[in-house]
CSV table of C-alpha atoms in Angstrom, one decimal:
chain,number,residue,atom,x,y,z
N,229,MET,CA,-32.3,-39.9,-15.5
N,230,GLN,CA,-29.0,-37.4,-16.5
N,231,MET,CA,-26.4,-37.4,-13.4
N,232,GLN,CA,-25.3,-33.7,-13.0
N,233,THR,CA,-21.2,-33.6,-12.8
N,234,VAL,CA,-19.6,-31.6,-10.3
N,235,THR,CA,-17.1,-29.4,-12.1
N,236,GLN,CA,-13.7,-29.2,-10.0
N,237,PRO,CA,-12.0,-25.9,-9.4
N,238,GLU,CA,-9.1,-25.8,-11.8
N,239,LYS,CA,-5.7,-26.2,-10.9
N,240,VAL,CA,-3.0,-24.0,-11.5
N,241,PRO,CA,-0.2,-25.4,-12.9
N,242,ARG,CA,3.1,-26.1,-10.6
N,243,LYS,CA,5.6,-23.8,-12.4
N,244,ASN,CA,3.3,-20.8,-12.0
N,245,LEU,CA,2.8,-21.0,-8.7
N,246,ILE,CA,6.4,-21.1,-7.7
N,247,ALA,CA,6.4,-17.9,-10.1
N,248,ILE,CA,3.7,-16.0,-8.1
N,249,PHE,CA,5.5,-17.6,-4.9
N,250,ALA,CA,8.7,-15.8,-6.1
N,251,ILE,CA,7.2,-12.5,-7.0
N,252,ALA,CA,4.5,-12.6,-3.8
N,253,LEU,CA,8.3,-12.9,-1.6
N,254,MET,CA,9.6,-10.2,-3.5
N,255,ALA,CA,7.1,-7.6,-3.3
N,256,PHE,CA,6.4,-8.8,0.7
N,257,LEU,CA,10.1,-7.8,1.1
N,258,GLY,CA,10.2,-4.9,-0.8
N,259,ILE,CA,7.0,-3.3,1.4
N,260,LEU,CA,8.2,-5.1,4.6
N,261,VAL,CA,11.4,-2.1,4.6
N,262,GLU,CA,8.6,0.4,3.5
N,263,THR,CA,7.6,0.7,7.4
N,264,SER,CA,10.2,-1.3,9.1
N,265,MET,CA,12.3,2.3,9.6
N,266,ASN,CA,9.7,3.5,12.1
N,267,VAL,CA,10.6,2.1,15.2
N,268,ALA,CA,13.7,3.9,14.3
N,269,PHE,CA,12.3,7.7,13.8
N,270,PRO,CA,13.3,8.1,17.6
N,271,ALA,CA,16.5,7.0,17.3
N,272,LEU,CA,17.2,8.5,14.1
N,273,MET,CA,16.2,12.1,15.2
N,274,LYS,CA,18.5,12.1,17.2
N,275,GLN,CA,21.5,10.7,15.4
N,276,MET,CA,21.0,12.5,12.2
N,277,GLN,CA,19.4,16.0,14.0
N,278,VAL,CA,16.3,15.7,12.1
N,279,SER,CA,12.2,16.3,13.2
N,280,LEU,CA,9.5,13.9,12.6
N,281,ASN,CA,8.1,15.9,10.1
N,282,THR,CA,11.8,15.4,8.0
N,283,VAL,CA,12.3,11.3,9.2
N,284,GLN,CA,8.9,10.4,8.2
N,285,TRP,CA,10.2,11.0,4.2
N,286,ILE,CA,11.9,7.7,4.9
N,287,THR,CA,8.4,6.0,4.4
N,288,THR,CA,6.4,9.0,2.6
N,289,GLY,CA,9.4,9.5,-0.1
N,290,TYR,CA,9.5,5.2,0.0
N,291,LEU,CA,5.9,5.4,-1.1
N,292,LEU,CA,5.9,8.2,-3.6
N,293,MET,CA,8.2,7.1,-5.3
N,294,VAL,CA,6.6,3.7,-5.8
N,295,ALA,CA,3.7,5.1,-6.8
N,296,LEU,CA,5.4,7.2,-9.2
N,297,LEU,CA,6.5,3.6,-10.8
N,298,MET,CA,3.1,2.2,-10.8
N,299,ILE,CA,1.6,5.2,-13.0
N,300,THR,CA,4.1,3.4,-15.7
N,301,SER,CA,3.1,-0.6,-14.9
N,302,ALA,CA,0.4,-1.1,-17.8
N,303,PHE,CA,3.2,0.7,-19.9
N,304,LEU,CA,6.4,-1.9,-18.7
N,305,LYS,CA,3.9,-5.0,-18.7
N,306,GLN,CA,3.6,-4.2,-22.5
N,307,ARG,CA,7.1,-3.6,-23.0
N,308,PHE,CA,9.1,-5.6,-20.9
N,309,THR,CA,8.7,-9.2,-20.3
N,310,ASN,CA,7.9,-10.5,-16.8
N,311,LYS,CA,11.2,-12.1,-16.6
N,312,GLN,CA,13.3,-8.4,-17.4
N,313,LEU,CA,10.6,-6.6,-14.7
N,314,PHE,CA,11.6,-9.6,-12.4
N,315,VAL,CA,15.3,-8.8,-12.2
N,316,ALA,CA,14.9,-4.8,-12.6
N,317,ALA,CA,13.3,-5.0,-9.1
N,318,ALA,CA,15.9,-7.5,-7.7
N,319,MET,CA,18.5,-5.2,-8.7
N,320,ALA,CA,16.9,-1.9,-7.6
N,321,PHE,CA,16.3,-3.6,-4.0
N,322,ILE,CA,19.9,-4.5,-3.8
N,323,LEU,CA,21.5,-1.7,-4.6
N,324,GLY,CA,19.2,0.7,-2.6
N,325,ASP,CA,19.7,-1.9,0.5
N,326,LEU,CA,23.6,-1.2,0.6
N,327,ILE,CA,23.4,2.3,0.0
N,328,CYS,CA,21.1,2.1,2.8
N,329,ALA,CA,23.0,0.7,5.2
N,330,LEU,CA,26.2,2.2,3.9
N,331,ALA,CA,24.5,5.7,4.9
N,332,THR,CA,26.4,8.2,6.7
N,333,ASN,CA,23.7,11.0,6.8
N,334,PHE,CA,20.0,11.5,6.1
N,335,PRO,CA,20.0,12.8,2.4
N,336,ILE,CA,22.4,9.7,1.1
N,337,LEU,CA,19.4,7.1,3.5
N,338,LEU,CA,17.2,9.2,1.2
N,339,ILE,CA,18.6,8.6,-1.9
N,340,GLY,CA,18.6,4.5,-0.8
N,341,ARG,CA,15.3,4.6,0.2
N,342,LEU,CA,14.1,6.1,-3.0
N,343,ILE,CA,16.5,3.6,-5.2
N,344,GLN,CA,14.8,0.6,-3.0
N,345,ALA,CA,11.5,1.8,-3.3
N,346,GLY,CA,11.9,0.5,-7.2
N,347,CYS,CA,11.3,-3.1,-6.2
N,348,ALA,CA,8.1,-2.7,-5.0
N,349,GLY,CA,7.2,-0.4,-7.5
N,350,ILE,CA,8.3,-2.9,-9.9
N,351,ALA,CA,7.2,-6.0,-8.1
N,352,ILE,CA,3.4,-5.3,-6.8
N,353,PRO,CA,1.4,-4.6,-10.3
N,354,LEU,CA,3.9,-7.6,-11.6
N,355,MET,CA,2.7,-10.0,-9.1
N,356,PHE,CA,-1.2,-8.9,-9.7
N,357,ASN,CA,-1.0,-9.0,-13.2
N,358,ILE,CA,0.9,-12.5,-13.2
N,359,VAL,CA,-2.2,-13.7,-10.6
N,360,VAL,CA,-4.7,-12.5,-13.2
N,361,GLU,CA,-3.2,-14.3,-16.3
N,362,SER,CA,-2.6,-18.0,-14.3
N,363,VAL,CA,-5.2,-18.3,-12.4
N,364,PRO,CA,-8.5,-19.5,-13.5
N,365,ARG,CA,-11.8,-17.0,-12.5
N,366,SER,CA,-13.3,-19.5,-10.2
N,367,ARG,CA,-10.2,-19.4,-8.1
N,368,LEU,CA,-9.4,-15.8,-8.3
N,369,GLY,CA,-10.9,-14.5,-5.6
N,370,PHE,CA,-8.3,-16.9,-3.3
N,371,TYR,CA,-5.3,-15.7,-5.2
N,372,MET,CA,-5.8,-12.4,-5.1
N,373,GLY,CA,-6.8,-12.4,-1.7
N,374,MET,CA,-3.1,-14.3,-1.3
N,375,ALA,CA,-1.4,-11.5,-3.2
N,376,GLY,CA,-3.8,-8.9,-1.2
N,377,LEU,CA,-2.1,-10.7,1.8
N,378,ILE,CA,1.0,-9.2,0.9
N,379,LEU,CA,-0.2,-5.9,1.0
N,380,MET,CA,-2.1,-6.0,4.4
N,381,ILE,CA,0.4,-8.1,5.9
N,382,ALA,CA,3.7,-7.0,5.0
N,383,PRO,CA,3.5,-2.9,6.3
N,384,ALA,CA,2.3,-4.1,8.9
N,385,SER,CA,5.2,-6.9,10.2
N,386,GLY,CA,7.5,-3.9,9.0
N,387,PRO,CA,7.6,-2.3,12.8
N,388,THR,CA,8.1,-5.8,14.3
N,389,PHE,CA,10.9,-6.4,12.0
N,390,GLY,CA,12.7,-3.3,11.6
N,391,GLY,CA,12.5,-3.2,16.1
N,392,ILE,CA,13.7,-6.4,16.3
N,393,MET,CA,16.9,-5.5,14.1
N,394,VAL,CA,17.6,-1.8,15.9
N,395,TYR,CA,17.2,-4.3,19.5
N,396,LEU,CA,19.5,-6.9,18.3
N,397,ALA,CA,22.0,-4.4,16.5
N,398,ASN,CA,20.8,-1.1,14.9
N,399,TRP,CA,18.6,0.0,12.1
N,400,ARG,CA,21.6,-0.8,9.6
N,401,MET,CA,20.8,-4.2,10.3
N,402,ILE,CA,17.5,-3.6,8.9
N,403,PHE,CA,19.2,-3.6,5.2
N,404,TRP,CA,22.1,-6.1,5.6
N,405,SER,CA,19.9,-8.7,6.5
N,406,THR,CA,17.8,-8.4,3.6
N,407,LEU,CA,20.2,-8.8,1.2
N,408,PRO,CA,20.6,-12.4,1.1
N,409,VAL,CA,17.0,-12.8,1.2
N,410,GLU,CA,16.5,-10.5,-1.7
N,411,ALA,CA,19.4,-12.6,-4.1
N,412,LEU,CA,18.0,-16.2,-2.9
N,413,ILE,CA,14.4,-14.9,-4.3
N,414,LEU,CA,15.9,-13.8,-7.5
N,415,ILE,CA,17.3,-17.0,-7.8
N,416,LEU,CA,14.4,-19.1,-7.3
N,417,GLY,CA,12.3,-16.6,-9.6
N,418,LEU,CA,14.8,-16.8,-12.7
N,419,THR,CA,14.0,-20.8,-13.0
N,420,ALA,CA,10.3,-20.0,-12.9
N,421,ILE,CA,8.9,-16.9,-14.3
N,422,LYS,CA,7.2,-17.1,-17.5
N,423,GLN,CA,5.6,-14.6,-20.3
N,424,PHE,CA,1.6,-15.1,-20.5
N,425,SER,CA,1.3,-12.3,-22.9
N,426,PRO,CA,3.5,-11.1,-26.5
N,427,ILE,CA,5.5,-7.7,-25.5
N,428,LYS,CA,5.4,-4.7,-28.2
N,429,GLN,CA,7.4,-1.9,-28.7
N,430,VAL,CA,5.1,1.1,-27.5
N,431,ARG,CA,6.0,4.6,-26.7
N,432,PHE,CA,6.1,6.2,-23.3
N,433,ASN,CA,4.4,9.3,-22.7
N,434,TRP,CA,7.4,11.5,-20.4
N,435,LEU,CA,4.7,14.5,-20.8
N,436,GLN,CA,1.6,12.4,-19.2
N,437,PHE,CA,4.4,10.9,-16.8
N,438,ILE,CA,5.8,14.5,-15.8
N,439,LEU,CA,2.5,16.2,-15.1
N,440,LEU,CA,1.0,12.9,-13.1
N,441,ALA,CA,4.5,13.4,-11.3
N,442,VAL,CA,4.1,16.8,-10.6
N,443,ALA,CA,0.7,16.2,-9.0
N,444,PHE,CA,2.0,14.0,-6.4
N,445,ILE,CA,4.9,15.6,-5.5
N,446,SER,CA,3.5,18.9,-5.2
N,447,PHE,CA,0.1,17.7,-3.5
N,448,THR,CA,2.3,15.6,-0.7
N,449,LEU,CA,4.8,18.4,-0.1
N,450,GLY,CA,1.4,20.7,0.2
N,451,VAL,CA,-0.1,18.6,2.9
N,452,ASN,CA,3.6,17.9,4.7
N,453,SER,CA,3.5,21.7,5.4
N,454,VAL,CA,0.5,22.4,7.3
N,455,SER,CA,1.9,21.3,10.4
N,456,SER,CA,4.6,24.2,10.1
N,457,ALA,CA,3.2,26.6,7.7
N,458,GLY,CA,-0.6,26.2,8.7
N,459,ILE,CA,-3.6,25.6,6.0
N,460,LEU,CA,-3.7,29.1,5.1
N,461,SER,CA,0.0,29.1,3.7
N,462,TRP,CA,1.0,29.5,0.1
N,463,LYS,CA,3.3,25.9,0.8
N,464,PHE,CA,-0.3,23.9,1.5
N,465,LEU,CA,-2.4,26.4,-0.8
N,466,GLY,CA,0.2,26.4,-3.8
N,467,GLY,CA,0.9,22.8,-3.7
N,468,VAL,CA,-2.8,21.6,-3.9
N,469,ILE,CA,-3.4,23.9,-6.5
N,470,LEU,CA,-0.7,22.9,-9.0
N,471,ALA,CA,-1.6,19.4,-8.1
N,472,ILE,CA,-4.8,19.9,-9.6
N,473,ALA,CA,-3.8,22.1,-12.1
N,474,ALA,CA,-1.5,19.4,-13.2
N,475,ILE,CA,-3.9,16.8,-12.9
N,476,LEU,CA,-6.2,18.8,-15.3
N,477,LEU,CA,-3.6,19.3,-17.8
N,478,TYR,CA,-3.0,15.5,-17.8
N,479,ILE,CA,-6.7,14.8,-18.6
N,480,GLN,CA,-6.6,17.0,-21.7
N,481,VAL,CA,-3.2,15.6,-22.8
N,482,SER,CA,-4.5,11.8,-22.3
N,483,ARG,CA,-7.5,12.5,-24.1
N,484,ARG,CA,-5.5,13.6,-27.2
N,485,SER,CA,-3.3,10.2,-27.0
N,486,GLU,CA,-3.5,7.0,-28.4
N,487,GLN,CA,-1.2,5.6,-24.9
N,488,GLN,CA,-2.5,6.5,-21.7
N,489,LEU,CA,-0.2,6.0,-18.5
N,490,LEU,CA,-3.2,5.7,-17.1
N,491,LYS,CA,-7.1,5.3,-18.5
N,492,LEU,CA,-9.4,7.7,-17.0
N,493,GLU,CA,-11.9,6.7,-18.5
N,494,ILE,CA,-11.9,3.2,-16.0
N,495,PHE,CA,-13.8,5.4,-14.0
N,496,ARG,CA,-17.0,5.8,-15.5
N,497,ASN,CA,-17.9,2.4,-13.9
N,498,PRO,CA,-19.5,3.5,-10.6
N,499,VAL,CA,-18.3,-0.4,-8.8
N,500,PHE,CA,-14.9,0.2,-9.6
N,501,THR,CA,-14.8,4.1,-8.9
N,502,TYR,CA,-16.0,3.9,-5.6
N,503,SER,CA,-14.4,0.3,-4.7
N,504,PHE,CA,-11.5,2.8,-5.8
N,505,PHE,CA,-12.2,5.5,-3.2
N,506,ALA,CA,-12.8,2.8,-0.8
N,507,TYR,CA,-9.4,1.1,-1.2
N,508,VAL,CA,-7.5,3.6,-1.0
N,509,ILE,CA,-9.0,4.8,2.4
N,510,LEU,CA,-8.7,1.8,4.2
N,511,GLN,CA,-4.7,1.4,2.6
N,512,PHE,CA,-4.2,5.3,4.4
N,513,CYS,CA,-5.4,4.3,7.3
N,514,ASN,CA,-3.1,1.0,7.3
N,515,ILE,CA,0.1,2.8,6.1
N,516,GLY,CA,-1.0,5.6,8.6
N,517,ILE,CA,-2.2,3.7,11.5
N,518,ASN,CA,1.4,1.4,11.1
N,519,PHE,CA,3.4,5.0,11.3
N,520,ALA,CA,1.6,6.6,14.4
N,521,LEU,CA,1.0,3.2,16.6
N,522,PRO,CA,5.3,2.7,16.9
N,523,ASN,CA,6.4,6.1,17.2
N,524,TYR,CA,3.3,6.6,19.8
N,525,ALA,CA,4.3,3.4,22.2
N,526,GLN,CA,7.8,4.8,22.0
N,527,ILE,CA,7.5,9.2,22.4
N,528,VAL,CA,4.5,8.5,25.1
N,529,VAL,CA,4.3,5.4,26.6
N,530,GLY,CA,8.0,5.3,26.9
N,531,ALA,CA,8.4,1.9,25.3
N,532,THR,CA,11.5,0.7,23.8
N,533,SER,CA,12.1,0.2,19.9
N,534,LEU,CA,11.3,-3.2,20.3
N,535,ILE,CA,8.0,-3.3,21.9
N,536,GLY,CA,7.3,-0.6,19.5
N,537,GLY,CA,7.4,-3.4,16.9
N,538,LEU,CA,6.0,-6.4,18.8
N,539,MET,CA,3.5,-4.8,19.6
N,540,LEU,CA,1.9,-5.1,16.3
N,541,LEU,CA,2.9,-8.5,15.3
N,542,PRO,CA,-0.2,-10.2,17.0
N,543,GLY,CA,-2.5,-8.7,15.1
N,544,SER,CA,-0.1,-9.4,12.1
N,545,LEU,CA,-0.3,-12.9,12.1
N,546,ILE,CA,-4.0,-13.4,13.0
N,547,THR,CA,-4.9,-11.6,9.4
N,548,ALA,CA,-2.2,-13.8,7.9
N,549,ILE,CA,-4.0,-16.7,9.7
N,550,LEU,CA,-6.9,-15.7,8.5
N,551,GLN,CA,-6.5,-14.1,5.0
N,552,PRO,CA,-7.4,-17.5,2.7
N,553,TRP,CA,-10.5,-17.7,4.8
N,554,PHE,CA,-11.0,-13.7,3.9
N,555,GLY,CA,-10.9,-14.5,0.0
N,556,HIS,CA,-13.4,-17.8,0.5
N,557,LEU,CA,-16.1,-15.4,1.7
N,558,LEU,CA,-15.9,-13.7,-1.3
N,559,ASP,CA,-15.7,-16.6,-3.8
N,560,GLU,CA,-18.5,-18.2,-1.5
N,561,HIS,CA,-20.9,-16.2,-0.4
N,562,GLY,CA,-20.3,-12.6,-2.5
N,563,ALA,CA,-18.2,-9.7,-2.0
N,564,ARG,CA,-20.9,-8.0,0.2
N,565,LEU,CA,-20.6,-9.9,3.4
N,566,PRO,CA,-16.8,-9.7,4.0
N,567,ILE,CA,-16.3,-6.3,3.1
N,568,LEU,CA,-19.3,-4.9,5.1
N,569,LEU,CA,-18.2,-7.0,8.2
N,570,GLY,CA,-14.7,-6.2,7.9
N,571,SER,CA,-15.3,-2.0,7.3
N,572,SER,CA,-18.0,-2.8,10.5
N,573,LEU,CA,-14.6,-4.0,12.2
N,574,PHE,CA,-12.6,-1.4,11.1
N,575,LEU,CA,-14.7,0.9,12.7
N,576,VAL,CA,-14.9,-0.2,15.9
N,577,ALA,CA,-10.8,-0.3,16.5
N,578,ALA,CA,-10.8,2.8,15.0
N,579,LEU,CA,-13.4,4.6,17.6
N,580,ILE,CA,-11.5,2.9,20.6
N,581,PHE,CA,-8.3,4.0,19.5
N,582,THR,CA,-9.9,7.7,19.1
N,583,VAL,CA,-12.0,7.7,22.5
N,584,PHE,CA,-8.4,6.6,24.7
N,585,GLY,CA,-6.1,8.5,22.4
N,586,ARG,CA,-4.4,10.3,24.9
N,587,ASN,CA,-3.5,7.2,27.4
N,588,LEU,CA,-3.5,3.8,25.3
N,589,SER,CA,-1.3,1.6,26.8
N,590,VAL,CA,0.7,-1.1,24.9
N,591,VAL,CA,-1.5,-3.9,25.9
N,592,LEU,CA,-4.4,-1.6,24.7
N,593,ILE,CA,-2.6,-0.7,21.4
N,594,SER,CA,-1.9,-4.4,20.6
N,595,ALA,CA,-5.7,-5.6,21.1
N,596,MET,CA,-6.8,-2.8,19.5
N,597,TYR,CA,-4.4,-3.7,16.5
N,598,VAL,CA,-5.5,-7.3,16.1
N,599,LEU,CA,-9.3,-6.0,15.8
N,600,PHE,CA,-8.1,-3.2,13.5
N,601,SER,CA,-5.9,-5.5,11.4
N,602,ILE,CA,-8.9,-8.2,10.5
N,603,GLY,CA,-11.4,-6.0,10.0
N,604,ARG,CA,-9.1,-3.6,7.5
N,605,SER,CA,-8.0,-6.7,5.5
N,606,MET,CA,-11.1,-8.3,5.4
N,607,ALA,CA,-12.5,-5.4,3.3
N,608,PHE,CA,-9.5,-4.5,1.8
N,609,SER,CA,-8.5,-7.5,-0.3
N,610,ASN,CA,-11.8,-8.0,-1.2
N,611,THR,CA,-12.8,-4.2,-2.3
N,612,LEU,CA,-9.8,-5.3,-4.5
N,613,THR,CA,-11.0,-8.3,-6.3
N,614,ASN,CA,-14.7,-7.4,-6.5
N,615,GLY,CA,-13.7,-4.0,-8.0
N,616,LEU,CA,-12.0,-5.7,-10.9
N,617,LYS,CA,-14.0,-8.6,-11.6
N,618,GLU,CA,-16.1,-5.5,-12.6
N,619,VAL,CA,-13.9,-4.4,-15.1
N,620,ASP,CA,-13.4,-6.3,-18.7
N,621,MET,CA,-10.3,-8.5,-18.9
N,622,SER,CA,-9.1,-5.8,-21.4
N,623,GLN,CA,-8.5,-3.1,-19.2
N,624,ARG,CA,-7.4,-5.4,-16.3
N,625,ALA,CA,-3.6,-4.3,-16.0
N,626,ASP,CA,-5.0,-0.4,-16.1
N,627,ALA,CA,-7.1,-1.0,-13.6
N,628,ASN,CA,-4.5,-2.7,-11.4
N,629,ALA,CA,-1.8,0.0,-12.3
N,630,ILE,CA,-4.7,2.7,-11.0
N,631,TYR,CA,-5.4,0.5,-7.8
N,632,ASN,CA,-1.8,0.0,-7.0
N,633,THR,CA,-0.9,3.7,-8.0
N,634,GLY,CA,-3.8,4.8,-5.6
N,635,GLN,CA,-2.8,2.4,-3.2
N,636,GLN,CA,1.0,3.7,-2.6
N,637,PHE,CA,-0.1,7.5,-3.1
N,638,ALA,CA,-2.3,7.2,-0.4
N,639,GLY,CA,-0.2,5.6,1.9
N,640,SER,CA,2.9,8.0,1.4
N,641,LEU,CA,-0.1,10.7,2.4
N,642,GLY,CA,-1.1,8.4,5.1
N,643,THR,CA,2.2,9.0,6.8
N,644,THR,CA,2.5,12.5,6.2
N,645,ILE,CA,-1.2,13.5,7.3
N,646,LEU,CA,-0.3,11.5,10.4
N,647,ALA,CA,3.1,12.7,10.7
N,648,ALA,CA,1.8,16.2,10.6
N,649,LEU,CA,-1.0,15.8,13.1
N,650,MET,CA,1.0,14.0,15.5
N,651,SER,CA,3.3,16.9,15.7
N,652,SER,CA,0.6,19.5,15.3
N,653,VAL,CA,0.0,20.2,18.6
N,654,LYS,CA,2.3,22.6,20.3
N,655,VAL,CA,1.4,24.4,23.6
N,656,SER,CA,4.3,26.3,26.3
N,657,GLY,CA,5.1,23.8,29.6
N,658,MET,CA,3.1,20.9,28.2
N,659,SER,CA,5.6,17.6,27.8
N,660,TYR,CA,6.5,17.0,24.7
N,661,ALA,CA,4.9,13.2,25.0
N,662,HIS,CA,1.8,15.0,26.2
N,663,GLU,CA,1.8,17.3,23.0
N,664,THR,CA,1.7,14.0,21.0
N,665,ALA,CA,-0.5,12.3,22.7
N,666,ILE,CA,-2.9,15.1,21.9
N,667,GLY,CA,-2.0,15.0,18.1
N,668,SER,CA,-2.2,11.3,18.4
N,669,GLN,CA,-5.5,11.7,19.1
N,670,LEU,CA,-6.5,14.3,16.2
N,671,ALA,CA,-4.9,11.2,13.7
N,672,PHE,CA,-7.0,8.6,15.1
N,673,GLY,CA,-9.9,10.9,15.2
N,674,LEU,CA,-9.5,11.2,11.3
N,675,ILE,CA,-9.2,7.1,10.8
N,676,PHE,CA,-12.8,7.3,12.7
N,677,VAL,CA,-14.4,10.0,10.3
N,678,LEU,CA,-12.6,8.3,7.4
N,679,SER,CA,-13.8,4.6,8.7
N,680,ILE,CA,-17.5,6.2,8.6
N,681,LEU,CA,-17.0,7.6,4.8
N,682,ASN,CA,-16.3,3.9,3.1
N,683,PHE,CA,-19.7,2.9,4.2
N,684,GLY,CA,-21.2,5.4,1.9
N,685,PHE,CA,-19.1,4.6,-0.7
N,686,TYR,CA,-19.7,0.7,-0.3
N,687,PHE,CA,-23.6,2.0,-0.3
N,688,ILE,CA,-22.9,3.0,-3.8
N,689,VAL,CA,-21.1,-0.1,-4.8
N,690,PHE,CA,-23.8,-2.4,-4.1
N,691,ARG,CA,-26.7,-0.2,-5.2
N,692,TYR,CA,-25.3,-0.5,-8.6
N,693,GLN,CA,-23.2,-3.9,-8.9
N,694,LYS,CA,-26.3,-6.5,-9.2
N,695,ASN,CA,-24.2,-9.9,-8.6
N,696,ASP,CA,-21.3,-9.7,-6.3
N,697,LYS,CA,-19.8,-13.2,-6.3
């Protein structure tokens, strides 16, 4: 009788774990500062004499710059070593941090944010590439889940972190406090980051990059103009038409090129494609609501910046604790269970936010955010892992670039659109707080509609997917 041997999961070398830890910390810090300024928006609006639609560019501009950099991530992976990219990300963060901390007006602050976005734009795809290259397939669900934790917890932790810094000092402390941490991360990573694949001399296609940049920026500017100019204005329609024209021209140009910044033929895979659609919707809702809730609490409820940030902390902490279990569910039971369960919890939370949108209290916001965060996080990381598993290894870097570019661009749109909806109600004689409450209910309603749409995308994914483990 032949004895069966039980195969143990392959172990990840210690040095690889340190490298993953260092780049994950850098990505976390880069994403943390994305939303950390959200709680400071009311103060910045008064201090720098700007509107909500203007001040939100501190987050929208950051996310948009990250998305543009992520377009180049497949090229950067081929052209530069992991250590070079790691150092470049750290330097972008430190320089941007200093400019923001010393900014005397809104334009300088925005420039600093755009430079600082270089950290997240480089570090996030580098983190996923290192995980994919250094972790065995049998453990990929767990480690991708842990990496995905960064994309979920950091934006949610940003308002809490920002609220504490503003309470202890002012918004500049957000930048001063992160400088020494980034320096320590740089030192840690330099000792562990190594190269897993050879680099080669490849040409950067500037025309493709410019076309995609025009598409992203014009679409964002067009959407941002809706609240002030209207949906039938030339600003909105012109931005959308220009974006569509730039995308169509990019497709034509890329088909004739040997080097493509984003290889769109990956979208021929229906599992990848519809997983991508669901993934970016989840990120749109995540970044959007992390912008909306702290501002709602301060403007409508009258809470302080500290309370506006701390009310999201329970959801962030609980999700962080449960995140390894979310990845374990995929490894053990397949993608269908955690994705559909998470989407259901997400939908319920979105419905409650919508129904009670004009009369939310800090306690109700905090409680529903726990449900929202658990559901969205459970679906989000496993949607990414499931989509990447359906792509050939030779296309993983390109698929990773598409996912990361999409989720950052979706995040920038989430902030822009929810800011536009929150400030869209203008009624003579009505208080600013009441107008914001009605606008916020519209924003929550959009998130609820998108949560329903995602079930349609997942239905298509699992119809095509024969094996979801």
